[in-house]
């Protein structure tokens, strides 16, 4: 793959990971095997990768990064870091581990340490470029129903997936308490500025955070003349209804 500026060591190994869909790999392999000369075969494989039908849904959403290569693909989805809507300080969880079978003359723990954790109401922003998702380099070769199904599954995963880190020691799987889903044209817009001043609410952080978010969104629409095609909210709608409503805008 020298033609794609992908370099391998003499032993054939590489420090980089390259993600390709099944269709891309099969097309590249067939193009490579059709050439007897190694350099021509590599060039043919790369050329085939550029024009083959793209069927990698995960690659289309999250992209593929290969430095200085035409195989780099911009992801159609973007994610912000989660921020707390309220002021929060980390707490300390001290732990110690003791061996059950220590010799009688040996005392003390085998290991001790501490973990930091907090409890907060978090805001997270996710954007999805539907036009980019439908172009020829992403999922343009799929049918409309297939692209809509991919978007529905993406939305379901975004709203129900939990990070793996500390899943046993902290047991923190928590589903969203409020979701504002907007379909519109133009640049993506995060609403993080709604929480520049920390939320302090007597009626609960979720309700106050949702109220602050909607007030900020209404202010942006009024100030900048922003128009939305559709706005859906959870829990007013079920997750299934929200995903179905948004997938209708996949063209």
PDB file of N, CA and C in Angstrom, residues 80-91 116-126 158-159 161-163 166 170 172-180 190-195 198-199 204-213 234:
ATOM      1  N   UNK A  80     -19.398  15.777  21.294  1.00  0.00           N
ATOM      2  CA  UNK A  80     -18.739  16.679  22.229  1.00  0.00           C
ATOM      3  C   UNK A  80     -18.406  15.920  23.515  1.00  0.00           C
ATOM      4  N   UNK A  81     -17.454  16.459  24.282  1.00  0.00           N
ATOM      5  CA  UNK A  81     -17.229  15.936  25.625  1.00  0.00           C
ATOM      6  C   UNK A  81     -18.441  16.287  26.491  1.00  0.00           C
ATOM      7  N   UNK A  82     -18.822  15.383  27.354  1.00  0.00           N
ATOM      8  CA  UNK A  82     -19.919  15.667  28.277  1.00  0.00           C
ATOM      9  C   UNK A  82     -19.457  16.666  29.331  1.00  0.00           C
ATOM     10  N   UNK A  83     -20.290  17.651  29.640  1.00  0.00           N
ATOM     11  CA  UNK A  83     -19.987  18.618  30.689  1.00  0.00           C
ATOM     12  C   UNK A  83     -21.115  18.601  31.709  1.00  0.00           C
ATOM     13  N   UNK A  84     -20.793  18.886  32.939  1.00  0.00           N
ATOM     14  CA  UNK A  84     -21.829  18.926  33.970  1.00  0.00           C
ATOM     15  C   UNK A  84     -22.595  20.240  33.859  1.00  0.00           C
ATOM     16  N   UNK A  85     -23.899  20.187  34.004  1.00  0.00           N
ATOM     17  CA  UNK A  85     -24.709  21.400  33.961  1.00  0.00           C
ATOM     18  C   UNK A  85     -24.674  22.126  35.299  1.00  0.00           C
ATOM     19  N   UNK A  86     -24.265  21.436  36.324  1.00  0.00           N
ATOM     20  CA  UNK A  86     -24.184  22.005  37.670  1.00  0.00           C
ATOM     21  C   UNK A  86     -22.734  22.011  38.140  1.00  0.00           C
ATOM     22  N   UNK A  87     -22.442  22.851  39.145  1.00  0.00           N
ATOM     23  CA  UNK A  87     -21.108  22.849  39.738  1.00  0.00           C
ATOM     24  C   UNK A  87     -20.903  21.530  40.482  1.00  0.00           C
ATOM     25  N   UNK A  88     -19.712  20.936  40.338  1.00  0.00           N
ATOM     26  CA  UNK A  88     -19.478  19.625  40.952  1.00  0.00           C
ATOM     27  C   UNK A  88     -18.026  19.509  41.377  1.00  0.00           C
ATOM     28  N   UNK A  89     -17.801  18.862  42.513  1.00  0.00           N
ATOM     29  CA  UNK A  89     -16.459  18.563  43.010  1.00  0.00           C
ATOM     30  C   UNK A  89     -16.287  17.059  43.080  1.00  0.00           C
ATOM     31  N   UNK A  90     -15.114  16.586  42.746  1.00  0.00           N
ATOM     32  CA  UNK A  90     -14.849  15.161  42.799  1.00  0.00           C
ATOM     33  C   UNK A  90     -14.766  14.674  44.235  1.00  0.00           C
ATOM     34  N   UNK A  91     -15.292  13.462  44.478  1.00  0.00           N
ATOM     35  CA  UNK A  91     -15.134  12.771  45.750  1.00  0.00           C
ATOM     36  C   UNK A  91     -14.048  11.716  45.607  1.00  0.00           C
ATOM     37  N   UNK A 116     -11.184   8.814  41.928  1.00  0.00           N
ATOM     38  CA  UNK A 116     -12.013  10.007  41.997  1.00  0.00           C
ATOM     39  C   UNK A 116     -13.313   9.777  41.231  1.00  0.00           C
ATOM     40  N   UNK A 117     -14.396  10.283  41.773  1.00  0.00           N
ATOM     41  CA  UNK A 117     -15.683  10.149  41.090  1.00  0.00           C
ATOM     42  C   UNK A 117     -16.563  11.337  41.458  1.00  0.00           C
ATOM     43  N   UNK A 118     -17.618  11.523  40.703  1.00  0.00           N
ATOM     44  CA  UNK A 118     -18.583  12.564  41.040  1.00  0.00           C
ATOM     45  C   UNK A 118     -19.962  12.151  40.560  1.00  0.00           C
ATOM     46  N   UNK A 119     -20.951  12.862  41.034  1.00  0.00           N
ATOM     47  CA  UNK A 119     -22.325  12.677  40.595  1.00  0.00           C
ATOM     48  C   UNK A 119     -22.828  14.018  40.080  1.00  0.00           C
ATOM     49  N   UNK A 120     -23.224  14.057  38.840  1.00  0.00           N
ATOM     50  CA  UNK A 120     -23.633  15.322  38.235  1.00  0.00           C
ATOM     51  C   UNK A 120     -24.669  15.062  37.155  1.00  0.00           C
ATOM     52  N   UNK A 121     -25.314  16.131  36.712  1.00  0.00           N
ATOM     53  CA  UNK A 121     -26.195  16.083  35.547  1.00  0.00           C
ATOM     54  C   UNK A 121     -25.374  16.555  34.350  1.00  0.00           C
ATOM     55  N   UNK A 122     -25.261  15.725  33.334  1.00  0.00           N
ATOM     56  CA  UNK A 122     -24.365  16.022  32.216  1.00  0.00           C
ATOM     57  C   UNK A 122     -25.127  16.417  30.958  1.00  0.00           C
ATOM     58  N   UNK A 123     -24.518  17.348  30.225  1.00  0.00           N
ATOM     59  CA  UNK A 123     -24.993  17.712  28.890  1.00  0.00           C
ATOM     60  C   UNK A 123     -24.021  17.159  27.859  1.00  0.00           C
ATOM     61  N   UNK A 124     -24.569  16.528  26.830  1.00  0.00           N
ATOM     62  CA  UNK A 124     -23.737  16.002  25.743  1.00  0.00           C
ATOM     63  C   UNK A 124     -24.379  16.352  24.411  1.00  0.00           C
ATOM     64  N   UNK A 125     -23.536  16.722  23.451  1.00  0.00           N
ATOM     65  CA  UNK A 125     -24.015  17.086  22.117  1.00  0.00           C
ATOM     66  C   UNK A 125     -23.508  16.078  21.090  1.00  0.00           C
ATOM     67  N   UNK A 126     -24.397  15.662  20.208  1.00  0.00           N
ATOM     68  CA  UNK A 126     -24.046  14.771  19.098  1.00  0.00           C
ATOM     69  C   UNK A 126     -24.630  15.361  17.823  1.00  0.00           C
ATOM     70  N   UNK A 158     -26.494   5.779  20.478  1.00  0.00           N
ATOM     71  CA  UNK A 158     -26.026   7.023  21.100  1.00  0.00           C
ATOM     72  C   UNK A 158     -26.736   7.271  22.426  1.00  0.00           C
ATOM     73  N   UNK A 159     -28.022   6.960  22.487  1.00  0.00           N
ATOM     74  CA  UNK A 159     -28.813   7.294  23.669  1.00  0.00           C
ATOM     75  C   UNK A 159     -28.857   6.189  24.714  1.00  0.00           C
ATOM     76  N   UNK A 161     -26.086   3.550  24.954  1.00  0.00           N
ATOM     77  CA  UNK A 161     -24.797   2.913  25.217  1.00  0.00           C
ATOM     78  C   UNK A 161     -24.141   3.547  26.443  1.00  0.00           C
ATOM     79  N   UNK A 162     -23.376   2.739  27.185  1.00  0.00           N
ATOM     80  CA  UNK A 162     -22.694   3.215  28.381  1.00  0.00           C
ATOM     81  C   UNK A 162     -21.199   2.968  28.257  1.00  0.00           C
ATOM     82  N   UNK A 163     -20.374   3.874  28.785  1.00  0.00           N
ATOM     83  CA  UNK A 163     -18.925   3.650  28.765  1.00  0.00           C
ATOM     84  C   UNK A 163     -18.554   2.408  29.565  1.00  0.00           C
ATOM     85  N   UNK A 166     -14.783   1.514  34.553  1.00  0.00           N
ATOM     86  CA  UNK A 166     -15.262   1.424  35.939  1.00  0.00           C
ATOM     87  C   UNK A 166     -16.703   0.937  36.042  1.00  0.00           C
ATOM     88  N   UNK A 170     -18.094   1.370  39.882  1.00  0.00           N
ATOM     89  CA  UNK A 170     -18.966   2.533  40.049  1.00  0.00           C
ATOM     90  C   UNK A 170     -20.437   2.265  39.703  1.00  0.00           C
ATOM     91  N   UNK A 172     -22.500   2.887  37.089  1.00  0.00           N
ATOM     92  CA  UNK A 172     -23.142   4.164  36.795  1.00  0.00           C
ATOM     93  C   UNK A 172     -23.981   4.208  35.519  1.00  0.00           C
ATOM     94  N   UNK A 173     -24.503   3.097  34.995  1.00  0.00           N
ATOM     95  CA  UNK A 173     -25.340   3.201  33.792  1.00  0.00           C
ATOM     96  C   UNK A 173     -26.606   4.019  34.079  1.00  0.00           C
ATOM     97  N   UNK A 174     -26.759   5.118  33.383  1.00  0.00           N
ATOM     98  CA  UNK A 174     -27.906   6.003  33.578  1.00  0.00           C
ATOM     99  C   UNK A 174     -28.388   6.495  32.221  1.00  0.00           C
ATOM    100  N   UNK A 175     -29.653   6.283  31.930  1.00  0.00           N
ATOM    101  CA  UNK A 175     -30.216   6.721  30.651  1.00  0.00           C
ATOM    102  C   UNK A 175     -30.515   8.221  30.682  1.00  0.00           C
ATOM    103  N   UNK A 176     -30.555   8.870  29.520  1.00  0.00           N
ATOM    104  CA  UNK A 176     -30.820  10.310  29.488  1.00  0.00           C
ATOM    105  C   UNK A 176     -32.182  10.651  30.079  1.00  0.00           C
ATOM    106  N   UNK A 177     -32.217  11.759  30.837  1.00  0.00           N
ATOM    107  CA  UNK A 177     -33.483  12.218  31.394  1.00  0.00           C
ATOM    108  C   UNK A 177     -34.230  13.140  30.451  1.00  0.00           C
ATOM    109  N   UNK A 178     -33.508  13.757  29.499  1.00  0.00           N
ATOM    110  CA  UNK A 178     -34.131  14.663  28.544  1.00  0.00           C
ATOM    111  C   UNK A 178     -33.293  14.685  27.273  1.00  0.00           C
ATOM    112  N   UNK A 179     -33.942  14.658  26.120  1.00  0.00           N
ATOM    113  CA  UNK A 179     -33.261  14.730  24.827  1.00  0.00           C
ATOM    114  C   UNK A 179     -33.986  15.735  23.952  1.00  0.00           C
ATOM    115  N   UNK A 180     -33.230  16.658  23.378  1.00  0.00           N
ATOM    116  CA  UNK A 180     -33.751  17.572  22.363  1.00  0.00           C
ATOM    117  C   UNK A 180     -33.113  17.202  21.042  1.00  0.00           C
ATOM    118  N   UNK A 190     -23.757  23.399  19.070  1.00  0.00           N
ATOM    119  CA  UNK A 190     -23.808  22.887  20.434  1.00  0.00           C
ATOM    120  C   UNK A 190     -24.509  23.912  21.314  1.00  0.00           C
ATOM    121  N   UNK A 191     -25.224  23.439  22.317  1.00  0.00           N
ATOM    122  CA  UNK A 191     -25.931  24.334  23.244  1.00  0.00           C
ATOM    123  C   UNK A 191     -25.240  24.381  24.602  1.00  0.00           C
ATOM    124  N   UNK A 192     -23.925  24.125  24.621  1.00  0.00           N
ATOM    125  CA  UNK A 192     -23.178  24.080  25.873  1.00  0.00           C
ATOM    126  C   UNK A 192     -23.208  25.410  26.625  1.00  0.00           C
ATOM    127  N   UNK A 193     -23.340  26.530  25.902  1.00  0.00           N
ATOM    128  CA  UNK A 193     -23.353  27.834  26.563  1.00  0.00           C
ATOM    129  C   UNK A 193     -24.565  28.030  27.466  1.00  0.00           C
ATOM    130  N   UNK A 194     -25.538  27.135  27.343  1.00  0.00           N
ATOM    131  CA  UNK A 194     -26.697  27.212  28.235  1.00  0.00           C
ATOM    132  C   UNK A 194     -26.290  27.013  29.688  1.00  0.00           C
ATOM    133  N   UNK A 195     -25.133  26.379  29.893  1.00  0.00           N
ATOM    134  CA  UNK A 195     -24.711  26.033  31.247  1.00  0.00           C
ATOM    135  C   UNK A 195     -23.432  26.755  31.658  1.00  0.00           C
ATOM    136  N   UNK A 198     -23.706  27.696  36.280  1.00  0.00           N
ATOM    137  CA  UNK A 198     -24.156  26.386  36.756  1.00  0.00           C
ATOM    138  C   UNK A 198     -25.625  26.393  37.186  1.00  0.00           C
ATOM    139  N   UNK A 199     -26.288  25.312  36.889  1.00  0.00           N
ATOM    140  CA  UNK A 199     -27.692  25.153  37.273  1.00  0.00           C
ATOM    141  C   UNK A 199     -27.797  24.931  38.775  1.00  0.00           C
ATOM    142  N   UNK A 204     -34.897  19.930  41.047  1.00  0.00           N
ATOM    143  CA  UNK A 204     -34.084  18.847  40.495  1.00  0.00           C
ATOM    144  C   UNK A 204     -33.235  19.312  39.344  1.00  0.00           C
ATOM    145  N   UNK A 205     -32.058  18.726  39.213  1.00  0.00           N
ATOM    146  CA  UNK A 205     -31.108  19.173  38.196  1.00  0.00           C
ATOM    147  C   UNK A 205     -31.580  18.870  36.774  1.00  0.00           C
ATOM    148  N   UNK A 206     -32.240  17.742  36.568  1.00  0.00           N
ATOM    149  CA  UNK A 206     -32.665  17.381  35.217  1.00  0.00           C
ATOM    150  C   UNK A 206     -33.700  18.370  34.689  1.00  0.00           C
ATOM    151  N   UNK A 207     -34.737  18.639  35.475  1.00  0.00           N
ATOM    152  CA  UNK A 207     -35.791  19.557  35.019  1.00  0.00           C
ATOM    153  C   UNK A 207     -35.237  20.963  34.798  1.00  0.00           C
ATOM    154  N   UNK A 208     -34.407  21.438  35.715  1.00  0.00           N
ATOM    155  CA  UNK A 208     -33.851  22.780  35.569  1.00  0.00           C
ATOM    156  C   UNK A 208     -32.885  22.866  34.393  1.00  0.00           C
ATOM    157  N   UNK A 209     -32.109  21.789  34.175  1.00  0.00           N
ATOM    158  CA  UNK A 209     -31.181  21.775  33.037  1.00  0.00           C
ATOM    159  C   UNK A 209     -31.933  21.768  31.717  1.00  0.00           C
ATOM    160  N   UNK A 210     -33.005  20.983  31.638  1.00  0.00           N
ATOM    161  CA  UNK A 210     -33.818  20.952  30.415  1.00  0.00           C
ATOM    162  C   UNK A 210     -34.449  22.313  30.152  1.00  0.00           C
ATOM    163  N   UNK A 211     -34.931  22.968  31.211  1.00  0.00           N
ATOM    164  CA  UNK A 211     -35.525  24.301  31.064  1.00  0.00           C
ATOM    165  C   UNK A 211     -34.495  25.301  30.557  1.00  0.00           C
ATOM    166  N   UNK A 212     -33.280  25.268  31.134  1.00  0.00           N
ATOM    167  CA  UNK A 212     -32.209  26.180  30.725  1.00  0.00           C
ATOM    168  C   UNK A 212     -31.813  25.918  29.262  1.00  0.00           C
ATOM    169  N   UNK A 213     -31.757  24.646  28.876  1.00  0.00           N
ATOM    170  CA  UNK A 213     -31.383  24.279  27.512  1.00  0.00           C
ATOM    171  C   UNK A 213     -32.383  24.845  26.505  1.00  0.00           C
ATOM    172  N   UNK A 234     -37.533  13.835  24.064  1.00  0.00           N
ATOM    173  CA  UNK A 234     -37.709  12.647  24.902  1.00  0.00           C
ATOM    174  C   UNK A 234     -37.614  13.132  26.341  1.00  0.00           C
TER     175      UNK A 234
END
